[in-house]
Amino acid sequence: MLHSNTLRRSALAVVAATLSIGMMACNKTTPPATNSVTAVSATAAKTTLAIGETTQATATVTVTGSAAKTVTWTSDNAAVASVNASTGLITAKTAGTANISACSTVSGFTTKCGSVKVTVSAATSTGPTAAFNVQFTAAGAPVAANFTADRGAAFNGTSGWVTEATANSATPTALPMASATRYRDPSDTANIVQGLATEKYGLVLLHCTTCSSSTEAGPAAWEYKVNPGKYDVEVSVGDADKRNTDSNYVINVEGVKVLGPVAPTAGQIVSATKTSIQVNDGFLTVDSIGGTNTKINYIKVTPSAVQ
């Protein structure tokens, strides 16, 4: 016959074993889900930038299985520093700080993100950018003395053409404009105005509203990196081909209308204007909003005597 103490000890052992098994089940480590993102970190090649400077951000994505390592980039202060959503290229716009974040494109209970803080320093230049002259013309066309040729190259972060809709924005979209360049060869004495300066025979068509070719680019704007400051700007518009008078020229610099509307006539095929413009964002921007078939020949930019 079993004693009651023996039975009691046996029952306690069964309970202890059951509790132990239950605790092991509760404390079991759950393996991470297959094909998931476990962490994202972000770095930048430079974290202190000057206005107008660019730097590359890089994301490190830790995954399990074969989860995608793609990210989307954002800035919490695009007015200070913008970032290309797909490439992570950071552009410094104005003085201040911004957090640049990379977030995984893989959805889950919690989207994994990493960020890096960048600081944009105020301009340290003692003055505006030195004077420069740009002639807009076609490939292979002659260039006037003291001018640099712009033959329709897309914006490269320093100068070039962007879409009109994104000009003056934190992230302008580069736009190749070679198809919109022209050179009016004065050897065609029947159709081309004679005796003009070399820089007036080339042009870029900012917005062609009457073109029949689907290859014409635009509407476009032109941007050029400069130090903040006040500048004297001279802009010329027109088409030396006497047959082309279906235009109503308008030129805006930094959002300010400086020329037009001007319709070309046989007696005035090319028009120019001079004005003073303040640049604050580090880029001189030219567009033709409000015009029709505006054609730009050249631009001359000189620091104003009074800043």
Short mmCIF file of C-alpha atoms in Angstrom, two decimals:
data_model
loop_
_atom_site.label_atom_id
_atom_site.label_comp_id
_atom_site.label_asym_id
_atom_site.label_seq_id
_atom_site.Cartn_x
_atom_site.Cartn_y
_atom_site.Cartn_z
CA MET A 1 0.00 0.00 0.00
CA LEU A 2 1.32 3.45 -0.99
CA HIS A 3 1.72 6.03 1.68
CA SER A 4 0.04 9.40 1.23
CA ASN A 5 3.45 11.15 1.28
CA THR A 6 4.60 9.09 -1.67
CA LEU A 7 1.47 9.98 -3.64
CA ARG A 8 1.90 13.63 -2.80
CA ARG A 9 5.49 13.66 -4.00
CA SER A 10 4.50 11.99 -7.27
CA ALA A 11 1.77 14.55 -7.92
CA LEU A 12 4.12 17.43 -7.24
CA ALA A 13 6.66 16.01 -9.66
CA VAL A 14 4.02 15.80 -12.40
CA VAL A 15 2.98 19.42 -11.79
CA ALA A 16 6.60 20.62 -11.83
CA ALA A 17 7.29 18.81 -15.07
CA THR A 18 4.17 20.31 -16.65
CA LEU A 19 5.15 23.82 -15.54
CA SER A 20 8.66 23.36 -16.87
CA ILE A 21 7.40 22.28 -20.27
CA GLY A 22 4.96 25.22 -20.33
CA MET A 23 7.68 27.71 -19.43
CA MET A 24 9.94 26.33 -22.14
CA ALA A 25 7.13 26.76 -24.65
CA CYS A 26 6.50 30.37 -23.51
CA ASN A 27 10.18 31.31 -23.61
CA LYS A 28 10.88 29.74 -26.96
CA THR A 29 12.70 32.18 -29.28
CA THR A 30 10.69 32.93 -32.40
CA PRO A 31 12.90 33.02 -35.49
CA PRO A 32 12.64 36.14 -37.64
CA ALA A 33 10.15 36.05 -40.45
CA THR A 34 11.44 34.86 -43.78
CA ASN A 35 12.29 37.61 -46.29
CA SER A 36 12.10 40.53 -43.88
CA VAL A 37 14.08 43.72 -43.25
CA THR A 38 15.63 43.82 -39.79
CA ALA A 39 17.51 47.14 -39.89
CA VAL A 40 18.29 50.21 -42.04
CA SER A 41 21.08 52.70 -41.44
CA ALA A 42 22.04 55.80 -43.44
CA THR A 43 25.30 57.67 -43.97
CA ALA A 44 26.43 60.58 -46.15
CA ALA A 45 29.77 61.18 -47.81
CA LYS A 46 29.70 64.66 -46.24
CA THR A 47 27.46 65.90 -43.45
CA THR A 48 28.45 69.56 -43.56
CA LEU A 49 27.73 71.27 -46.87
CA ALA A 50 27.92 74.70 -48.43
CA ILE A 51 24.89 76.13 -50.19
CA GLY A 52 24.58 74.59 -53.65
CA GLU A 53 26.88 71.67 -52.81
CA THR A 54 25.82 68.05 -53.33
CA THR A 55 26.78 64.82 -51.59
CA GLN A 56 25.81 61.17 -51.85
CA ALA A 57 23.84 59.39 -49.13
CA THR A 58 24.14 55.61 -48.76
CA ALA A 59 21.80 53.16 -47.07
CA THR A 60 22.81 49.86 -45.46
CA VAL A 61 19.90 47.42 -45.31
CA THR A 62 20.05 44.21 -43.23
CA VAL A 63 17.61 41.49 -44.31
CA THR A 64 16.68 37.88 -43.76
CA GLY A 65 16.09 35.60 -46.67
CA SER A 66 15.82 37.31 -50.03
CA ALA A 67 14.03 40.50 -48.97
CA ALA A 68 14.65 43.53 -51.19
CA LYS A 69 17.24 46.04 -50.00
CA THR A 70 15.67 49.00 -51.81
CA VAL A 71 14.88 52.23 -49.96
CA THR A 72 13.10 55.52 -50.55
CA TRP A 73 14.88 58.72 -49.51
CA THR A 74 13.18 61.73 -47.91
CA SER A 75 14.20 64.97 -46.23
CA ASP A 76 12.40 66.48 -43.26
CA ASN A 77 13.47 69.94 -44.41
CA ALA A 78 13.76 70.04 -48.20
CA ALA A 79 14.11 73.82 -48.13
CA VAL A 80 17.49 73.32 -46.42
CA ALA A 81 18.63 70.07 -48.03
CA SER A 82 16.70 68.10 -50.63
CA VAL A 83 17.35 64.49 -51.59
CA ASN A 84 16.60 62.48 -54.71
CA ALA A 85 14.04 59.86 -53.63
CA SER A 86 15.64 57.04 -55.61
CA THR A 87 19.36 57.87 -55.79
CA GLY A 88 19.97 59.50 -52.40
CA LEU A 89 21.81 62.49 -53.89
CA ILE A 90 21.59 65.36 -51.39
CA THR A 91 21.56 69.00 -52.53
CA ALA A 92 22.19 71.82 -50.06
CA LYS A 93 19.76 74.69 -50.58
CA THR A 94 19.88 77.14 -47.65
CA ALA A 95 21.58 77.37 -44.26
CA GLY A 96 20.17 75.06 -41.57
CA THR A 97 19.89 71.38 -40.73
CA ALA A 98 17.90 68.51 -42.19
CA ASN A 99 17.45 64.83 -41.43
CA ILE A 100 17.83 62.66 -44.52
CA SER A 101 16.03 59.35 -44.10
CA ALA A 102 16.13 56.04 -45.95
CA CYS A 103 13.09 53.83 -45.43
CA SER A 104 12.77 50.27 -46.64
CA THR A 105 10.32 49.67 -49.45
CA VAL A 106 9.47 46.29 -47.89
CA SER A 107 6.26 46.61 -45.88
CA GLY A 108 5.91 45.05 -42.45
CA PHE A 109 4.50 45.68 -38.99
CA THR A 110 7.02 48.52 -38.67
CA THR A 111 8.79 50.04 -41.67
CA LYS A 112 12.52 50.09 -41.01
CA CYS A 113 14.23 53.45 -41.51
CA GLY A 114 17.62 55.04 -40.90
CA SER A 115 18.63 58.68 -41.05
CA VAL A 116 21.62 60.97 -41.17
CA LYS A 117 21.71 64.64 -40.17
CA VAL A 118 23.26 67.15 -42.56
CA THR A 119 24.15 70.76 -41.83
CA VAL A 120 24.17 73.43 -44.52
CA SER A 121 26.47 76.32 -43.69
CA ALA A 122 25.72 79.90 -44.61
CA ALA A 123 27.62 81.18 -47.62
CA THR A 124 31.14 82.14 -46.67
CA SER A 125 31.94 83.87 -49.94
CA THR A 126 33.05 87.49 -49.57
CA GLY A 127 31.11 88.42 -52.66
CA PRO A 128 29.07 87.19 -55.61
CA THR A 129 30.31 84.92 -58.36
CA ALA A 130 32.60 86.50 -60.95
CA ALA A 131 31.11 87.77 -64.20
CA PHE A 132 30.30 85.27 -66.94
CA ASN A 133 28.77 85.29 -70.44
CA VAL A 134 26.91 82.34 -71.98
CA GLN A 135 25.94 82.00 -75.63
CA PHE A 136 23.12 79.59 -76.47
CA THR A 137 23.70 77.85 -79.79
CA ALA A 138 23.78 74.56 -81.68
CA ALA A 139 26.54 71.97 -81.77
CA GLY A 140 29.41 72.98 -84.00
CA ALA A 141 28.29 76.60 -84.30
CA PRO A 142 30.83 79.41 -83.78
CA VAL A 143 31.07 81.02 -80.35
CA ALA A 144 31.71 84.71 -79.79
CA ALA A 145 34.83 85.91 -77.97
CA ASN A 146 34.45 86.03 -74.17
CA PHE A 147 31.45 83.71 -74.25
CA THR A 148 31.01 80.11 -73.14
CA ALA A 149 28.73 77.96 -75.29
CA ASP A 150 25.61 76.30 -73.94
CA ARG A 151 24.51 73.76 -76.54
CA GLY A 152 21.44 72.45 -74.71
CA ALA A 153 23.06 70.22 -72.10
CA ALA A 154 20.82 69.02 -69.27
CA PHE A 155 21.35 70.42 -65.78
CA ASN A 156 24.32 68.75 -64.05
CA GLY A 157 24.04 70.29 -60.60
CA THR A 158 26.03 73.36 -61.63
CA SER A 159 24.38 74.64 -64.80
CA GLY A 160 22.08 73.57 -67.58
CA TRP A 161 18.47 72.98 -68.56
CA VAL A 162 15.60 71.75 -66.38
CA THR A 163 11.88 71.34 -66.88
CA GLU A 164 10.00 74.59 -66.53
CA ALA A 165 7.69 73.03 -63.93
CA THR A 166 10.55 72.10 -61.57
CA ALA A 167 12.71 75.22 -61.96
CA ASN A 168 13.44 77.04 -58.69
CA SER A 169 12.44 73.92 -56.76
CA ALA A 170 14.45 71.84 -54.31
CA THR A 171 14.75 69.02 -56.85
CA PRO A 172 14.76 70.35 -60.44
CA THR A 173 14.44 67.75 -63.18
CA ALA A 174 17.26 67.82 -65.73
CA LEU A 175 16.09 68.20 -69.33
CA PRO A 176 18.31 67.73 -72.43
CA MET A 177 17.63 70.60 -74.84
CA ALA A 178 20.03 69.88 -77.71
CA SER A 179 17.04 69.30 -80.02
CA ALA A 180 15.88 72.86 -79.30
CA THR A 181 19.15 74.58 -80.28
CA ARG A 182 19.54 76.48 -83.54
CA TYR A 183 22.25 78.33 -85.46
CA ARG A 184 21.22 80.80 -88.16
CA ASP A 185 24.09 80.83 -90.62
CA PRO A 186 24.51 84.36 -92.02
CA SER A 187 25.82 82.89 -95.26
CA ASP A 188 22.12 82.46 -96.10
CA THR A 189 21.82 86.07 -97.15
CA ALA A 190 18.28 85.68 -98.45
CA ASN A 191 16.73 84.69 -95.12
CA ILE A 192 19.15 85.56 -92.32
CA VAL A 193 19.60 89.09 -91.01
CA GLN A 194 23.08 90.35 -91.83
CA GLY A 195 25.54 92.23 -89.63
CA LEU A 196 24.53 90.86 -86.22
CA ALA A 197 27.05 90.01 -83.52
CA THR A 198 28.05 86.33 -83.44
CA GLU A 199 26.23 85.67 -80.16
CA LYS A 200 22.90 86.66 -81.78
CA TYR A 201 22.93 83.99 -84.47
CA GLY A 202 22.48 81.07 -82.07
CA LEU A 203 19.47 80.29 -79.89
CA VAL A 204 17.70 77.82 -77.67
CA LEU A 205 13.95 77.53 -78.03
CA LEU A 206 12.64 77.47 -74.45
CA HIS A 207 9.06 76.60 -75.32
CA CYS A 208 7.97 75.69 -78.81
CA THR A 209 4.20 76.04 -79.07
CA THR A 210 4.07 75.79 -82.86
CA CYS A 211 6.61 73.03 -83.54
CA SER A 212 5.36 70.05 -85.50
CA SER A 213 8.17 67.75 -84.42
CA SER A 214 7.57 65.54 -81.40
CA THR A 215 11.31 65.57 -80.73
CA GLU A 216 11.30 69.22 -79.60
CA ALA A 217 12.11 69.53 -75.92
CA GLY A 218 10.55 71.93 -73.43
CA PRO A 219 9.05 73.91 -71.93
CA ALA A 220 12.33 74.48 -70.19
CA ALA A 221 14.20 76.77 -67.82
CA TRP A 222 17.92 77.39 -67.39
CA GLU A 223 19.80 77.33 -64.09
CA TYR A 224 23.33 78.44 -63.23
CA LYS A 225 25.02 78.05 -59.86
CA VAL A 226 26.14 81.38 -58.34
CA ASN A 227 26.93 82.73 -54.91
CA PRO A 228 24.03 84.60 -53.31
CA GLY A 229 24.16 88.28 -54.18
CA LYS A 230 22.93 90.98 -56.51
CA TYR A 231 23.73 90.73 -60.22
CA ASP A 232 23.38 92.88 -63.32
CA VAL A 233 21.89 90.67 -66.02
CA GLU A 234 21.67 91.25 -69.78
CA VAL A 235 19.54 88.84 -71.80
CA SER A 236 18.99 88.73 -75.56
CA VAL A 237 16.09 87.00 -77.32
CA GLY A 238 15.26 86.59 -80.98
CA ASP A 239 15.67 84.63 -84.17
CA ALA A 240 17.92 85.96 -86.93
CA ASP A 241 15.82 84.11 -89.50
CA LYS A 242 13.52 86.80 -90.95
CA ARG A 243 10.86 84.19 -91.74
CA ASN A 244 10.28 83.38 -88.05
CA THR A 245 8.14 86.08 -86.46
CA ASP A 246 5.48 83.88 -84.81
CA SER A 247 6.79 84.59 -81.28
CA ASN A 248 5.87 86.65 -78.27
CA TYR A 249 9.04 86.75 -76.19
CA VAL A 250 9.00 86.77 -72.39
CA ILE A 251 12.01 86.29 -70.12
CA ASN A 252 11.83 85.90 -66.35
CA VAL A 253 14.93 85.88 -64.15
CA GLU A 254 14.52 84.62 -60.59
CA GLY A 255 10.75 84.75 -61.11
CA VAL A 256 10.84 88.44 -62.11
CA LYS A 257 9.74 89.41 -65.62
CA VAL A 258 12.63 91.35 -67.17
CA LEU A 259 11.58 91.32 -70.83
CA GLY A 260 8.35 91.20 -72.77
CA PRO A 261 5.97 90.49 -74.05
CA VAL A 262 7.87 91.43 -77.22
CA ALA A 263 6.77 90.35 -80.70
CA PRO A 264 9.59 90.35 -83.29
CA THR A 265 9.24 92.48 -86.39
CA ALA A 266 11.29 92.86 -89.55
CA GLY A 267 12.83 95.96 -88.06
CA GLN A 268 13.61 94.39 -84.68
CA ILE A 269 14.28 90.69 -85.01
CA VAL A 270 16.40 90.53 -81.81
CA SER A 271 15.71 92.27 -78.49
CA ALA A 272 17.82 92.62 -75.36
CA THR A 273 17.29 93.94 -71.84
CA LYS A 274 19.41 94.78 -68.81
CA THR A 275 18.31 94.60 -65.19
CA SER A 276 19.54 93.95 -61.63
CA ILE A 277 18.45 90.75 -59.89
CA GLN A 278 18.94 89.44 -56.35
CA VAL A 279 19.82 85.74 -56.09
CA ASN A 280 19.30 84.14 -52.68
CA ASP A 281 19.11 80.39 -53.30
CA GLY A 282 22.47 79.91 -55.03
CA PHE A 283 21.05 79.42 -58.53
CA LEU A 284 20.26 82.00 -61.21
CA THR A 285 17.10 80.79 -62.95
CA VAL A 286 15.79 81.91 -66.34
CA ASP A 287 12.42 80.88 -67.82
CA SER A 288 9.89 82.06 -70.41
CA ILE A 289 6.60 81.59 -68.54
CA GLY A 290 3.97 83.79 -70.17
CA GLY A 291 5.65 83.84 -73.58
CA THR A 292 5.20 82.06 -76.89
CA ASN A 293 8.09 80.47 -78.81
CA THR A 294 10.65 82.38 -76.72
CA LYS A 295 14.18 82.00 -78.09
CA ILE A 296 17.18 83.02 -76.00
CA ASN A 297 20.46 84.04 -77.65
CA TYR A 298 22.77 84.87 -74.76
CA ILE A 299 23.01 86.00 -71.16
CA LYS A 300 25.64 88.22 -69.53
CA VAL A 301 25.91 88.22 -65.73
CA THR A 302 28.02 90.67 -63.73
CA PRO A 303 28.10 91.27 -59.96
CA SER A 304 26.32 94.53 -59.15
CA ALA A 305 28.50 97.35 -57.88
CA VAL A 306 26.18 97.79 -54.90
CA GLN A 307 25.33 94.59 -53.03
#
